[in-house]
Structure formats: C-alpha cells, structure tokens
Short mmCIF file of C-alpha atoms in Angstrom, two decimals:
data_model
loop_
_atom_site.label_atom_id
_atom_site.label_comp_id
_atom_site.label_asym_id
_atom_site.label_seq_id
_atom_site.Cartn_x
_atom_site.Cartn_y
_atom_site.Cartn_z
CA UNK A 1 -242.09 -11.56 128.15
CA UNK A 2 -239.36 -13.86 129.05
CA UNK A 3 -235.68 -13.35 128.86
CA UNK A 4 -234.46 -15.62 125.62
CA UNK A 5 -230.84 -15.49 126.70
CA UNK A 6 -228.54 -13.86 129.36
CA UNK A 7 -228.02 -11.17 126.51
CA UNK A 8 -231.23 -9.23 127.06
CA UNK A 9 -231.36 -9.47 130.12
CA UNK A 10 -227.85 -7.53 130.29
CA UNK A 11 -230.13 -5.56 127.33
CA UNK A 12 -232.64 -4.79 129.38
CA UNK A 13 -230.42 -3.86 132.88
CA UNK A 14 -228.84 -1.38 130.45
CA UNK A 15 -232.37 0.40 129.97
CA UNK A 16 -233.00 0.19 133.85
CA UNK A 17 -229.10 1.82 134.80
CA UNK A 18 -228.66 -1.83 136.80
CA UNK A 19 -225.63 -2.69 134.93
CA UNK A 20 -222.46 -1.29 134.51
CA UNK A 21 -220.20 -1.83 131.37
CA UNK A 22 -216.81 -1.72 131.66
CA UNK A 23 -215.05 -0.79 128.67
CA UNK A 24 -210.99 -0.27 130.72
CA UNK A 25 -208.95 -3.21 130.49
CA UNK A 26 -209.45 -5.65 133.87
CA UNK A 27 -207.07 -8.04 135.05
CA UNK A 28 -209.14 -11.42 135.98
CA UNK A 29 -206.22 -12.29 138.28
CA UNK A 30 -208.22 -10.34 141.15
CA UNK A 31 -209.17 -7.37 140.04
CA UNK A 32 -212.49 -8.25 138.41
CA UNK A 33 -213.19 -9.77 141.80
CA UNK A 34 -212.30 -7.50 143.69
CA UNK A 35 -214.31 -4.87 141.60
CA UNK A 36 -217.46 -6.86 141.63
CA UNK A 37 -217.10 -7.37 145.55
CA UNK A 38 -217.26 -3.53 146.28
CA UNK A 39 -220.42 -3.61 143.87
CA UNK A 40 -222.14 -6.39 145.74
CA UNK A 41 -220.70 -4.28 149.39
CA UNK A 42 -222.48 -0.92 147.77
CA UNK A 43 -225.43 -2.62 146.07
CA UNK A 44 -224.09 -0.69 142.56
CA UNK A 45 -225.26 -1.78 139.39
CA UNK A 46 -223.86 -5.15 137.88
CA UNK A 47 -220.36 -4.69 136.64
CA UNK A 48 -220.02 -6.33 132.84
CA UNK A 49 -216.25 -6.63 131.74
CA UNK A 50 -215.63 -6.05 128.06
CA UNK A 51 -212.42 -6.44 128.08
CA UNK A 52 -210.29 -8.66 129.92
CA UNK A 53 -206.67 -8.93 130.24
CA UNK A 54 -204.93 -11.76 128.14
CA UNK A 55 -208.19 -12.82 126.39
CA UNK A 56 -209.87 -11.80 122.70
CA UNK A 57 -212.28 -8.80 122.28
CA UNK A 58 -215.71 -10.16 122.97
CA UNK A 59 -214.95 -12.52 125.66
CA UNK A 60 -216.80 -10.80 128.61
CA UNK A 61 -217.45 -11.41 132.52
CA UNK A 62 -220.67 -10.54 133.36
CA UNK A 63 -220.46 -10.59 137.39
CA UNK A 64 -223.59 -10.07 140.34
CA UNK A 65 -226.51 -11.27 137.83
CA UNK A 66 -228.88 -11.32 140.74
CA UNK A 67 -227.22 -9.54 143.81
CA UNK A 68 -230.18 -7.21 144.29
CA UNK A 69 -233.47 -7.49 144.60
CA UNK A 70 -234.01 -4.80 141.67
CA UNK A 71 -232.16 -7.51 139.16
CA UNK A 72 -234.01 -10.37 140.39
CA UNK A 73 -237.21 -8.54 139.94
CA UNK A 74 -236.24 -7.51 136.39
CA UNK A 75 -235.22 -11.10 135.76
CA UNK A 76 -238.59 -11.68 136.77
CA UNK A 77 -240.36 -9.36 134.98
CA UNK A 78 -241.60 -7.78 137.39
CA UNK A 79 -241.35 -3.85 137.84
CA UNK A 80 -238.06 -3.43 139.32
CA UNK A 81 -239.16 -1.55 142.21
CA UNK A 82 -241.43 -4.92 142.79
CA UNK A 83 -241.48 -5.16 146.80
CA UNK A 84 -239.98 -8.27 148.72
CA UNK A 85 -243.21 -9.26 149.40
CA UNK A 86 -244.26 -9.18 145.85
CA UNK A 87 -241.41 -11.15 144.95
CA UNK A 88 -241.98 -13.75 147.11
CA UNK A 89 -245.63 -14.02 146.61
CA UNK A 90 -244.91 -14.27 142.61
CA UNK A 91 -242.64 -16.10 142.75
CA UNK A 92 -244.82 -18.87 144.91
CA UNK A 93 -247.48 -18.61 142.87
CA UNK A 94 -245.41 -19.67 139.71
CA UNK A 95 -243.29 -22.39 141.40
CA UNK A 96 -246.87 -24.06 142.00
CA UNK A 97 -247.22 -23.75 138.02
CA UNK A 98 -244.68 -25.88 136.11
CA UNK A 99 -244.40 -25.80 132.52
CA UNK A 100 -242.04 -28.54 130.98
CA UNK A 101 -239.28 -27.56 128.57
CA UNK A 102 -239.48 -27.69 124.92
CA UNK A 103 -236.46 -29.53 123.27
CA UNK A 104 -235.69 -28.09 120.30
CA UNK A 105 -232.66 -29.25 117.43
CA UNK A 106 -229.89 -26.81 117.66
CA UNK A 107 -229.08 -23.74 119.83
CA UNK A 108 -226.90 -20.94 119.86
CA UNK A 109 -224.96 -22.99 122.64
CA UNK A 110 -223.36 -24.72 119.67
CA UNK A 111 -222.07 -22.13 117.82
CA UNK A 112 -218.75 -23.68 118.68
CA UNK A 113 -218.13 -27.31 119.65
CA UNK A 114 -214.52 -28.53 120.79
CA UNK A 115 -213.59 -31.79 121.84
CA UNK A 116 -210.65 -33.72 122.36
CA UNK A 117 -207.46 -32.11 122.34
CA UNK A 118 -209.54 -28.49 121.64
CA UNK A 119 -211.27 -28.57 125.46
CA UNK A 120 -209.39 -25.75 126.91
CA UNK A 121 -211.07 -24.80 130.12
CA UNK A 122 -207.92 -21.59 130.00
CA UNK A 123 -209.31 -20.41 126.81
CA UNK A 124 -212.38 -18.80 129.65
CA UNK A 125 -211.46 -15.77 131.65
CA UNK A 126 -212.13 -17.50 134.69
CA UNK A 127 -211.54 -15.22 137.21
CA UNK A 128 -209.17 -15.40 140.37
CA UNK A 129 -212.64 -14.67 142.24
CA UNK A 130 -210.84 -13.42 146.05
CA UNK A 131 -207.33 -13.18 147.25
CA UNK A 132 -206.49 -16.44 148.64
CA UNK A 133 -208.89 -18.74 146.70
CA UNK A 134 -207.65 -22.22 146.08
CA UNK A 135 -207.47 -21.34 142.13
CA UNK A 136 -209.23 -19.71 139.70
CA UNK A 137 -213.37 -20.68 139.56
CA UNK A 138 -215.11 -20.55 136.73
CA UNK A 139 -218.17 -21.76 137.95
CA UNK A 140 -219.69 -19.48 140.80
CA UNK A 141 -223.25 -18.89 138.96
CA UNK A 142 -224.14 -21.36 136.74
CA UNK A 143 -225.66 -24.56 136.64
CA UNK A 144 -224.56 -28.35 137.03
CA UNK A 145 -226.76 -30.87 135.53
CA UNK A 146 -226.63 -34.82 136.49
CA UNK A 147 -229.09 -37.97 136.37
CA UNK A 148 -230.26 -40.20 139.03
CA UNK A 149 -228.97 -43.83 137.77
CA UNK A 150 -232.12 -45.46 139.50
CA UNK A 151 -235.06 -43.20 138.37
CA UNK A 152 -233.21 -40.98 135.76
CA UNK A 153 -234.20 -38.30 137.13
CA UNK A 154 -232.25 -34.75 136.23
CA UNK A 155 -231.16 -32.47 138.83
CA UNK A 156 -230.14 -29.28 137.91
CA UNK A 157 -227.84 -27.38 140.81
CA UNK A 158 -225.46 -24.75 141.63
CA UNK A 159 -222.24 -26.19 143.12
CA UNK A 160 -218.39 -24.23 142.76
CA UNK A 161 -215.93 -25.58 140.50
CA UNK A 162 -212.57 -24.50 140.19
CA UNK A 163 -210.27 -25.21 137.50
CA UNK A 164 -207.61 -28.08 137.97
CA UNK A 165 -206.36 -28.39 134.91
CA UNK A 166 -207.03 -27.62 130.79
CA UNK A 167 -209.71 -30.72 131.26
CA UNK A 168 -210.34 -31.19 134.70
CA UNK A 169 -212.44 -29.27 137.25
CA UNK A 170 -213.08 -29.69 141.09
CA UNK A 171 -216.08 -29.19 143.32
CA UNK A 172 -218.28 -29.43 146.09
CA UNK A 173 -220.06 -33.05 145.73
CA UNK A 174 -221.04 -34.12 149.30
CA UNK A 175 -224.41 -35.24 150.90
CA UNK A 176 -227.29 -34.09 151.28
CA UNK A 177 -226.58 -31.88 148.52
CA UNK A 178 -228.65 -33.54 145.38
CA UNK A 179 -225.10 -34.22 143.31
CA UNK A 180 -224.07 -35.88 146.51
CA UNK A 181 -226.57 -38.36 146.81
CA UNK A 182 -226.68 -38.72 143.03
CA UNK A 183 -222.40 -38.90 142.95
CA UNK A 184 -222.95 -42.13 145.69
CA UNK A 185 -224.83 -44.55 143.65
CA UNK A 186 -222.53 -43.91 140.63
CA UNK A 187 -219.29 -44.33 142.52
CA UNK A 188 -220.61 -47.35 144.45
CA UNK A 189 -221.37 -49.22 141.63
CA UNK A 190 -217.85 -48.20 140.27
CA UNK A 191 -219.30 -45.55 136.92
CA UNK A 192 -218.74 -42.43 135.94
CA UNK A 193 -221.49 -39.63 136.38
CA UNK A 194 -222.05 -37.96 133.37
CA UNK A 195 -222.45 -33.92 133.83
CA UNK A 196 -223.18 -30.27 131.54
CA UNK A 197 -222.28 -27.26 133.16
CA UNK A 198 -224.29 -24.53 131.88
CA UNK A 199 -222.87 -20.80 132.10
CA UNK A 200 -224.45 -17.66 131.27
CA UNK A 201 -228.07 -19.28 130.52
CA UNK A 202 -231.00 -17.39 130.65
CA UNK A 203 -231.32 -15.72 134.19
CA UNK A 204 -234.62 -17.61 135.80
CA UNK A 205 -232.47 -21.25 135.06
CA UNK A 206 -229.50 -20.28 137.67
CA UNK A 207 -232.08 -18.65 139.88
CA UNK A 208 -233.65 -21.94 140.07
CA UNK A 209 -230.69 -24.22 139.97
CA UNK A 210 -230.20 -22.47 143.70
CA UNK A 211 -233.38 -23.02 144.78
CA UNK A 212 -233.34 -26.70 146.62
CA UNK A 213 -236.50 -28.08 145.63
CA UNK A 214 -237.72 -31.84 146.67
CA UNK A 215 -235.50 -34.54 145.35
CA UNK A 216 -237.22 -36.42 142.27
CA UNK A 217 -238.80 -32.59 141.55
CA UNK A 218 -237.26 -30.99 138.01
CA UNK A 219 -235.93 -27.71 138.00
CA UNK A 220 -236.17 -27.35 134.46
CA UNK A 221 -240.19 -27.48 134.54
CA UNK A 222 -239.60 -24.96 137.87
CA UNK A 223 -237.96 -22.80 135.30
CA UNK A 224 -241.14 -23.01 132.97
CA UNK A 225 -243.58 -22.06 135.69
CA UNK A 226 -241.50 -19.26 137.00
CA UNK A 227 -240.90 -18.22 133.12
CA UNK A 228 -244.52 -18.12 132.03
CA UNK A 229 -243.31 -19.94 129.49
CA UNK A 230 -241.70 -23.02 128.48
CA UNK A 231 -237.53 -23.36 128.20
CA UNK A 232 -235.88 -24.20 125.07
CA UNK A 233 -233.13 -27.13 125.68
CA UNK A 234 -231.09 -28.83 123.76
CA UNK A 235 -229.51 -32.30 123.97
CA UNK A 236 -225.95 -32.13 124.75
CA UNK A 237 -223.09 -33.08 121.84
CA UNK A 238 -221.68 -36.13 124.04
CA UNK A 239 -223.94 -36.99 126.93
CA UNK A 240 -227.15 -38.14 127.52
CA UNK A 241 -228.39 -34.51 129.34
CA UNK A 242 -229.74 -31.70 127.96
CA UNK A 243 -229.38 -27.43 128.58
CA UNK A 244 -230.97 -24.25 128.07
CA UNK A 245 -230.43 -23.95 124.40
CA UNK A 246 -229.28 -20.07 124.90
CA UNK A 247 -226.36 -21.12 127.46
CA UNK A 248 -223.33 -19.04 126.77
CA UNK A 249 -220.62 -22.11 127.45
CA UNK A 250 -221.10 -25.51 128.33
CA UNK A 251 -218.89 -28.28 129.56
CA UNK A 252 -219.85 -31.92 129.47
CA UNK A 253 -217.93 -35.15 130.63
CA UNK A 254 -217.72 -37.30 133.38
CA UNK A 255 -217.14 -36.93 136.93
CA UNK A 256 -214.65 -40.29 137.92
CA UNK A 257 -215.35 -42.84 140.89
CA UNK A 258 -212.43 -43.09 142.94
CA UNK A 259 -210.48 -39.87 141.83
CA UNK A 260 -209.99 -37.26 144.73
CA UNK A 261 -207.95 -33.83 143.86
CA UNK A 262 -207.48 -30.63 146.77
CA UNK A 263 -209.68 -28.08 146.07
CA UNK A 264 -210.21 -24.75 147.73
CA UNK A 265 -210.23 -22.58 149.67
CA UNK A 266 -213.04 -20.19 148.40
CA UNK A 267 -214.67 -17.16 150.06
CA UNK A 268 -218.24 -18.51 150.41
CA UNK A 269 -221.79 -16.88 150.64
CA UNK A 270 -221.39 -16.96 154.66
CA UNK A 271 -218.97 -13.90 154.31
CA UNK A 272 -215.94 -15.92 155.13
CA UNK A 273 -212.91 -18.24 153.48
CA UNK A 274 -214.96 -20.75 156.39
CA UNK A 275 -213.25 -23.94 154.63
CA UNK A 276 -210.29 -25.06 153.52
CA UNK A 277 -208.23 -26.71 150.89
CA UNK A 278 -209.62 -30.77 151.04
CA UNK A 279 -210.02 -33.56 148.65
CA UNK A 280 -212.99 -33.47 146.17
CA UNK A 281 -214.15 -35.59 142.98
CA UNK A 282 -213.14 -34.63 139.94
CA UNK A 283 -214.87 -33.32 136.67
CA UNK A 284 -213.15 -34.70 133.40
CA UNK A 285 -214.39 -32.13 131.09
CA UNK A 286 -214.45 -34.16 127.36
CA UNK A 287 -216.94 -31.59 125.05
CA UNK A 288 -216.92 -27.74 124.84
CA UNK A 289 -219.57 -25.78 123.25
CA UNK A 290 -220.17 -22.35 123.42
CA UNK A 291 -221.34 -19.03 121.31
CA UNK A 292 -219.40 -16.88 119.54
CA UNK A 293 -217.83 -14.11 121.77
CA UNK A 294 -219.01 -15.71 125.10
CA UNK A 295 -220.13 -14.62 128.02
CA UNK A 296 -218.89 -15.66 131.65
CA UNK A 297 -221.11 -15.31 134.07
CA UNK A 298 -219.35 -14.43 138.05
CA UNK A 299 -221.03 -14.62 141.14
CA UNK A 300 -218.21 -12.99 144.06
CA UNK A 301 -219.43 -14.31 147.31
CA UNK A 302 -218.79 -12.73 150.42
CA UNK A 303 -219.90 -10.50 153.22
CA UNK A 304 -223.88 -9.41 152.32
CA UNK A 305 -225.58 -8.54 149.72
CA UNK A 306 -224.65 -10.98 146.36
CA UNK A 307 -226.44 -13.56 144.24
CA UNK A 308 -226.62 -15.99 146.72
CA UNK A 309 -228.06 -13.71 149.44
CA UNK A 310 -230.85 -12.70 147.26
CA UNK A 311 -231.74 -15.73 145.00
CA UNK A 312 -231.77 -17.91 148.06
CA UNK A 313 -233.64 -15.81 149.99
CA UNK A 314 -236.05 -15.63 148.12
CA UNK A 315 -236.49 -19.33 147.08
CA UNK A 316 -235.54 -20.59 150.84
CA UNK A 317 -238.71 -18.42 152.17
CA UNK A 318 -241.10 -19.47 149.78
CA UNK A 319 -239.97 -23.27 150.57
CA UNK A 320 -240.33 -22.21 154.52
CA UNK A 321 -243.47 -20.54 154.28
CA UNK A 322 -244.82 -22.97 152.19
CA UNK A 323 -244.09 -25.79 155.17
CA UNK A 324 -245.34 -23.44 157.72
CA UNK A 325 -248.24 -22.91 155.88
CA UNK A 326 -248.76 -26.87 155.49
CA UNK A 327 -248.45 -27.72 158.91
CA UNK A 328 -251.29 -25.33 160.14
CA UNK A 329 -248.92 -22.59 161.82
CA UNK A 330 -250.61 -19.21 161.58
CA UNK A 331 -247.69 -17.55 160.33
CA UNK A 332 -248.39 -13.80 158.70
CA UNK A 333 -244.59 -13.37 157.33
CA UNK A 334 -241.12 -15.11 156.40
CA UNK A 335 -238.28 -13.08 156.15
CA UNK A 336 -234.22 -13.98 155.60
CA UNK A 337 -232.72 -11.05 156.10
CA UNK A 338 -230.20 -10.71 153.02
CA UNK A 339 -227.56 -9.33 155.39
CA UNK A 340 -227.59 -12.60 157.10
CA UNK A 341 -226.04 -14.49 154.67
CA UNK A 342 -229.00 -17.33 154.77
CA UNK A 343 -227.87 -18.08 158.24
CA UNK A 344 -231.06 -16.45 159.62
CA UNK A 345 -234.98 -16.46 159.39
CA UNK A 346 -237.40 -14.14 161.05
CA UNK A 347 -241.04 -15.43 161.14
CA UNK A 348 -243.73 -13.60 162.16
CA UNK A 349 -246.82 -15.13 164.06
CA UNK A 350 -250.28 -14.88 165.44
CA UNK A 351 -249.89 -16.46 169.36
CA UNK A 352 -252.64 -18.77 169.77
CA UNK A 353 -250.96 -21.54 172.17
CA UNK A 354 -247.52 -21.34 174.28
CA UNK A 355 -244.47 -22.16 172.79
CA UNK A 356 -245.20 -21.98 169.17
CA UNK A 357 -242.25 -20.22 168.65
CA UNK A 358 -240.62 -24.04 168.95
CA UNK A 359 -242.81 -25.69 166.84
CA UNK A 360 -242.22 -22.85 164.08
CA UNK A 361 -238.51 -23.65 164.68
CA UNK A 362 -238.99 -27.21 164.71
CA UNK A 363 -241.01 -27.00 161.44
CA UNK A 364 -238.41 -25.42 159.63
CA UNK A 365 -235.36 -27.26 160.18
CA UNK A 366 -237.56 -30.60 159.45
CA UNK A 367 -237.29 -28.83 156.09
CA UNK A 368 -234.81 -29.80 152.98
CA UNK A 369 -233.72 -25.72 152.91
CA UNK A 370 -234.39 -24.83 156.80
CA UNK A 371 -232.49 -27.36 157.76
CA UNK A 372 -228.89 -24.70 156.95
CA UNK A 373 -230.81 -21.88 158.86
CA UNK A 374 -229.36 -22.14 162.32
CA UNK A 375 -231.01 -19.45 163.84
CA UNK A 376 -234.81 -18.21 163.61
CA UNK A 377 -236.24 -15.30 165.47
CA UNK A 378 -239.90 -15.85 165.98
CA UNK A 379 -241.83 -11.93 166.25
CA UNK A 380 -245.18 -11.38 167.20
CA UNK A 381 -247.59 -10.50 163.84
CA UNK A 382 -247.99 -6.51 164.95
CA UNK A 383 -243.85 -6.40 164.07
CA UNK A 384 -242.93 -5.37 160.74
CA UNK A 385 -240.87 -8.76 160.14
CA UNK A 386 -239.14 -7.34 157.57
CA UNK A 387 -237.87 -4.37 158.94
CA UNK A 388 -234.47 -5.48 160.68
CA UNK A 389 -234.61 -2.56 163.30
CA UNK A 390 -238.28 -3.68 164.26
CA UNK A 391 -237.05 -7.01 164.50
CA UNK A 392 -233.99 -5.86 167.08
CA UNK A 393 -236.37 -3.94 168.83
CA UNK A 394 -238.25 -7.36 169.48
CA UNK A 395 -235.05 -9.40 170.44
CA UNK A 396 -234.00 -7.18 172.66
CA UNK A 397 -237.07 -6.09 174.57
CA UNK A 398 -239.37 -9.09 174.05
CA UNK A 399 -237.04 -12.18 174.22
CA UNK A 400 -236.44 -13.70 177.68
CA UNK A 401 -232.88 -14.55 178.45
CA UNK A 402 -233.85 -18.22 179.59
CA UNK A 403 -237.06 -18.84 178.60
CA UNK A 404 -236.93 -17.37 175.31
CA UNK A 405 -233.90 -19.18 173.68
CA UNK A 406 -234.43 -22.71 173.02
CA UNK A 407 -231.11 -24.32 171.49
CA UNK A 408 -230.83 -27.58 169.90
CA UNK A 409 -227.59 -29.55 169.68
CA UNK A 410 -226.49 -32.31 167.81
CA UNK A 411 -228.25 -31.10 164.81
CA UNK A 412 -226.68 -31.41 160.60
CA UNK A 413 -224.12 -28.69 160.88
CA UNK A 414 -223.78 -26.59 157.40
CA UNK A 415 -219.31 -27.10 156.81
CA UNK A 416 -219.21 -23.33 155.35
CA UNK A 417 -220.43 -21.71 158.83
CA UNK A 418 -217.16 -19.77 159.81
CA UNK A 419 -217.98 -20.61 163.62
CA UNK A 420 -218.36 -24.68 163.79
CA UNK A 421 -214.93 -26.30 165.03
CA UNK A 422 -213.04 -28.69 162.24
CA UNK A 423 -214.70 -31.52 164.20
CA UNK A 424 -218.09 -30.50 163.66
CA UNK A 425 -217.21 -29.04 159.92
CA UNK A 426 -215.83 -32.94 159.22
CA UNK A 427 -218.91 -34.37 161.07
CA UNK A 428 -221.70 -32.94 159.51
CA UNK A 429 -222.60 -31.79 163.35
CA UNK A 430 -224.48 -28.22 164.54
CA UNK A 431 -226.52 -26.82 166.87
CA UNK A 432 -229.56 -24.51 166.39
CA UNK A 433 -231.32 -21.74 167.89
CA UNK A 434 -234.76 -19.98 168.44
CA UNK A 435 -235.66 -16.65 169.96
CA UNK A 436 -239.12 -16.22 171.10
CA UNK A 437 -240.08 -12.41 170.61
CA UNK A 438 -244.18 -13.06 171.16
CA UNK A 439 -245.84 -12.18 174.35
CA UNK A 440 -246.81 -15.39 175.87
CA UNK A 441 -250.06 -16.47 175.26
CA UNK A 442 -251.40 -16.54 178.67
CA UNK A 443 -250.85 -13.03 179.50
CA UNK A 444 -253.56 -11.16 179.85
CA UNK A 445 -254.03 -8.00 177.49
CA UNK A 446 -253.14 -5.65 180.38
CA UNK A 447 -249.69 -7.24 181.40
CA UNK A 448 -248.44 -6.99 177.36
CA UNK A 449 -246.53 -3.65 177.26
CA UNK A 450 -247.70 -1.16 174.69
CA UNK A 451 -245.44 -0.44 171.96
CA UNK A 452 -244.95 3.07 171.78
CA UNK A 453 -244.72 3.63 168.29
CA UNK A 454 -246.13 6.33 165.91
CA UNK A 455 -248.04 3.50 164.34
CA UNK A 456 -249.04 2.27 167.55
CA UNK A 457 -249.51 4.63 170.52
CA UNK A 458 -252.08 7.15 168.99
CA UNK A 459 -254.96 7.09 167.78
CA UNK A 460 -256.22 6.63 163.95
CA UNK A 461 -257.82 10.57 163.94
CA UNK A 462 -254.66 12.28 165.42
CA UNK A 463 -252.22 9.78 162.87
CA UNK A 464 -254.06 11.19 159.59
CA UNK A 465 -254.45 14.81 160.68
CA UNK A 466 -250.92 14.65 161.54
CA UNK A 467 -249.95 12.71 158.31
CA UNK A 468 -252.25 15.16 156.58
CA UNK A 469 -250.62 18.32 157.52
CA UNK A 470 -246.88 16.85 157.43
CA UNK A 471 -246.05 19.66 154.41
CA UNK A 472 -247.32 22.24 156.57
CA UNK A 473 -245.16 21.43 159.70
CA UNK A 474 -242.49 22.11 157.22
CA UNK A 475 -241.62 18.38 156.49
CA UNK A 476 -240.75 16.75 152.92
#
C-alpha cells in the first residue's frame, strides 16, 4: 500500500534500520547539515532530528528522504533490496499509468493556518544547509506548485528557496526550467504568480516534482500512477492551487513581477558551491498552514550519493530510455551513474550501423532531461552498463582517442556545472561530449579483441563446474 503521509514512511524506514533518530540536541546553524552530509558521503541511514536547537519539542528535520536507492525503493514499495533495474523498469511502467488526484475537504495540512502578521517563515528550523550558503534554505526537498496563465495548467517542481525575510523567500526561477517559462508570461503582462510550497508530503510527490516531465503533462496524476493509487489534495486557504492533503507545512502567496533580491550561494547536486550570490524573484509568502509538531523535510546536496543523485537518476533514465526506445535505437541499458552527479549517462547498445554512438548522443540531448547530461559513454551490449569498473574498462580500452570522442559546442550549458566560465554560466552556453566504446560495425568478428573475462573467456561447462565446486576450493 501507499505511503498516506511522510510519517509512515519515516514509520516504516524505522522497521527497515534506514533511518536514524536523533534524540541529542542539534544546532540547525550547520550542524544538522553537516551531519546529514557525512550520511549521504557513507550512504548511512536517514538522519531524523528530534530535537533542534532554539525550536519547540516536536518540531523535527527529517534530512536524505531518498538518498539511496534502498529508501527510494521502500518509498516505492518495492522490497528494499529491489535492483536498479527493477526500479527503473517499475517505475516506467507506472509513469505510463496516471491516476488523477482525488480532492478531498480538509487535510491534516491545516491543522494550523496563519496569515497576516502570524506568517513566520523563522518559526521553521530551516537549516544553515553548508558552510558558506547564501542563508538558511528551507526548501531543498519539497515541492513548488504554479499555473500556466494561458492553459492553467499546474506544474508541480523542485526549485531551492532560501529565506529572505519573516515573509519573503528567494529562488531559482529561470528558463527552461517549467517555473521559468511559467514566471515570463506573468511578469510580462505585469501579475503576480500565485505559488504553494509543499514540505514534508508524502514521499512519491517530491520524487516526482524532480522528475521533468513534458510541459502541459501533470505531476500530480504522475504521482497517482506511480502510487497505485490516487493522491488526496486539498485546495489551498488563499490561492487558487491545490497540495497533497498530508503535506507537513505549506506556504502560499505570490511571487512579484519586477522584484529582484541576491540569493545564494548554495552547494548544489553537482558537488560544488558552482554559483554564486545573483539577483532572483521573490516569493511573498501571505498564508501558513501546517500540522501540529511539523516536520521539515532537508535534502544536503553535495558530492555523490543524495536525493537528487538518486531520484533523478532514476526519473532522467526512464525519460532517456524511453526516447531511445522511440526513435528505434536498439539500446539494451541506461545507466546515470549516481556518483556522477547527473552529469553523466552510460548507454549500452547493439552495433548495427557506424556511428550510432552519435545518434544515441544526439537523441538524448534533443531531450527535455538529456539535454543537462553533458557527457554520455556509449558501451557495447556484452558490457555490464551498470557496473562502473566495466564501464572504465570500456573507455579506456575500447574508445579511440580521435575517432571515438565526438564533442559538440555551442550547446544549452547547465549554470550549476562547476567547470563552465561566468560567460558561459550567464549565457546559457555548453559543450557536450560522446565516447564511443563499441567495436565498429565493420570489423569483422576476428579483428574484435576477446574480452578476457571469467564470464567471457571460458567456456559454459568449465564456468559451472568451477562455480559448482567454489566451496570446495575453499571459497565463501
């Protein structure tokens, strides 16, 4: 069954030892950030703070929902051994299925509804998320709903927000992120964009508020399909948007044409502080509502594996394979290695013509989420794709140093990768790259070197007796 709130899932993490309560006192000036960090570096359970320095008993930071692959099975509900390749064939399967949301009256969002002089964005524990962040973020995983003025269509996405002020917050809003394009049409025809923030919903809604589907496409009935089940949402006390019914805090107000404020820096899910402090829009925050004793939900982005790594891994291959598949490519295998911060795709291949490795390539970065991935290593289908010392084997032994890199310049450029200039950052410019590991096509059988590999080299009889009588040897 489906997750009802954020609060069985943190149930149900407890039965699987992948969370880890915190009952000690924890500063949020740093040290819950810097604790969750090591957790995310060492792949330990998901820290939960119980209590937090300068805030009541109750208030909680629940930090690393999703930052392995065990917890995004389990959010799932899949076994939480579930392989990668289970998780990404379930979780294609169900994306293909969507299941519109139910709205209901009331929710336990509303336990608590504050407005006017009672929105208090302090009244949070919203951490100081990494030494040298631009201020304290309380939205890092979470989701930000707006509507398209022309079709009124709702997008529901994940962008940072950092706290200005008591009322105010500032963000990421920029093209061809979906807020971006949506921000435009409001601020050139001079209006406000009305926003909720959700925090702490259940887990499947901030999976999915990552995932970059189509423009026009509704995450909330992606959250159905991948659910089994339809969401519960409820309208929102002063805008015209509605939320997962179970969220633990939500903000709602207006995001103002015209107004700029600094915001950032902020150590990013590329493993580096890769931008700086710059002008944003602004969130006017007019309407609080939230459950009793609430829970903040952290995400502490950085050098591989969090959230980020893992939840848009997952969604960007199933988007990539799903292209692939679409344009005819006999692809066996997509693979973004989570140590790669998103910055890199493997893709494994049958080679039926030369130079498919560039029309893989070119493929994926015609795509809305292969469009960030600047690099792509393309691997013969006999490699296991997934297997990142396979994979080097390939690059190094199978890639030609001219005719196996193709790069592309003058391509969109991503602003958060650490190794773009300020130019290109400003510009929107990049470059891409493609590594052909396959044998080329023409080559006959006997001019392809033999990979000498257990798997490989021997034959099927001597493998099993040997695999057979591995005890005896002595082995475990």
């Amino acid at each position: 069954m489906p997750f009802n709130d954020i609060r069985e899932f943190i149930s149900r993490l407890e039965e699987t030892g992948d969370v880890q309560p915190i009952e000690v006192e924890v500063d949020w000036d740093i040290e819950a950030g810097g604790i969750a960090r090591r957790c995310c570096e060492l792949s330990a359970p998901a820290p939960l703070f119980k209590k937090i320095k300068d805030y009541p008993d109750g208030y909680r930071i629940f930090a690393n929902p999703l930052a392995t692959f065990r917890r995004l099975a389990i959010a799932m509900d899949l076994n939480a051994d579930a392989s990668y390749q289970e998780i990404l064939d379930t979780y294609d399967d169900r994306k293909a299925n969507p299941i519109k949301p139910v709205l209901v009256k009331d929710g336990s969002c509303k336990e608590n509804i504050c407005t006017g002089d009672e929105v208090d964005l302090f009244k949070f524990p919203a951490p100081m998320v990494h030494e040298g962040d631009g201020g304290r973020y309380i939205g890092t995983w979470h989701l930000v709903a707006t509507k398209d003025p022309d079709s009124n269509w709702v997008n529901w996405g994940m962008y940072r927000l950092m706290i200005h002020t008591k009322n105010t917050l500032g963000g990421f809003i920029v093209q061809p992120q979906h807020i971006g394009v949506i921000f435009d049409k409001y601020e050139a025809m001079n209006k406000p964009m009305e926003f909720a923030i959700a925090i702490a919903p259940e887990p499947i809604s901030t999976l999915v508020a990552t995932s970059g589907v189509p423009y026009g496409v509704s995450e909330v009935d992606i959250v159905g399909g991948m659910r089994g089940e339809a969401l519960n949402v409820v309208k929102c006390a002063t805008v015209d948007l509605v939320v997962p019914a179970t969220s633990e805090i939500v903000f709602e107000g207006e995001v103002l044409p015209g107004v700029r404020k600094l915001e950032g820096p902020f150590g990013e899910y590329t493993g580096y502080r890769a931008s700086g402090e710059s002008t944003k829009p602004v969130y006017q925050v007019n309407a609080i509502t939230h459950r009793n004793d609430p829970i903040l939900t952290m995400s502490c982005m950085g050098v591989a594996i969090d959230d980020s790594d893992v939840g848009l891994n997952i969604s960007y291959a199933s988007d990539i394979r799903s292209a692939l598949k679409a344009a005819g490519l006999p692809i066996t295998g997509v693979y973004l290695p989570p140590e790669a911060c998103c910055s890199l795709c493997v893709v494994a291949t049958k080679t039926p013509y030369p130079n498919i490795a560039s029309k893989i390539a070119g493929t994926i970065w015609a795509n809305k989420n292969g469009q960030w991935i600047p690099k792509i290593i393309v691997v013969d289908d006999d490699i296991d794709y997934t297997n990142l010392g396979a994979v080097t084997h390939a690059l190094a032994t199978k890639c030609h140093p001219v005719r196996g890199v193709t790069i592309l310049p003058n391509t969109p450029g991503n602003p958060l990768i650490p190794y773009y200039t300020m130019e290109e950052k400003l510009l929107g410019l990049g470059s891409n790259m493609v590594f052909d590991c396959t044998w080329p096509a023409h080559w006959p059988d006997e001019e392809r070197a033999q990979l000498s590999s257990f798997d490989m080299i021997y034959s099927r009889g001597m493998k099993e007796k040997i695999l057979q009588n591995w005890s005896k040897y002595g082995f475990k």
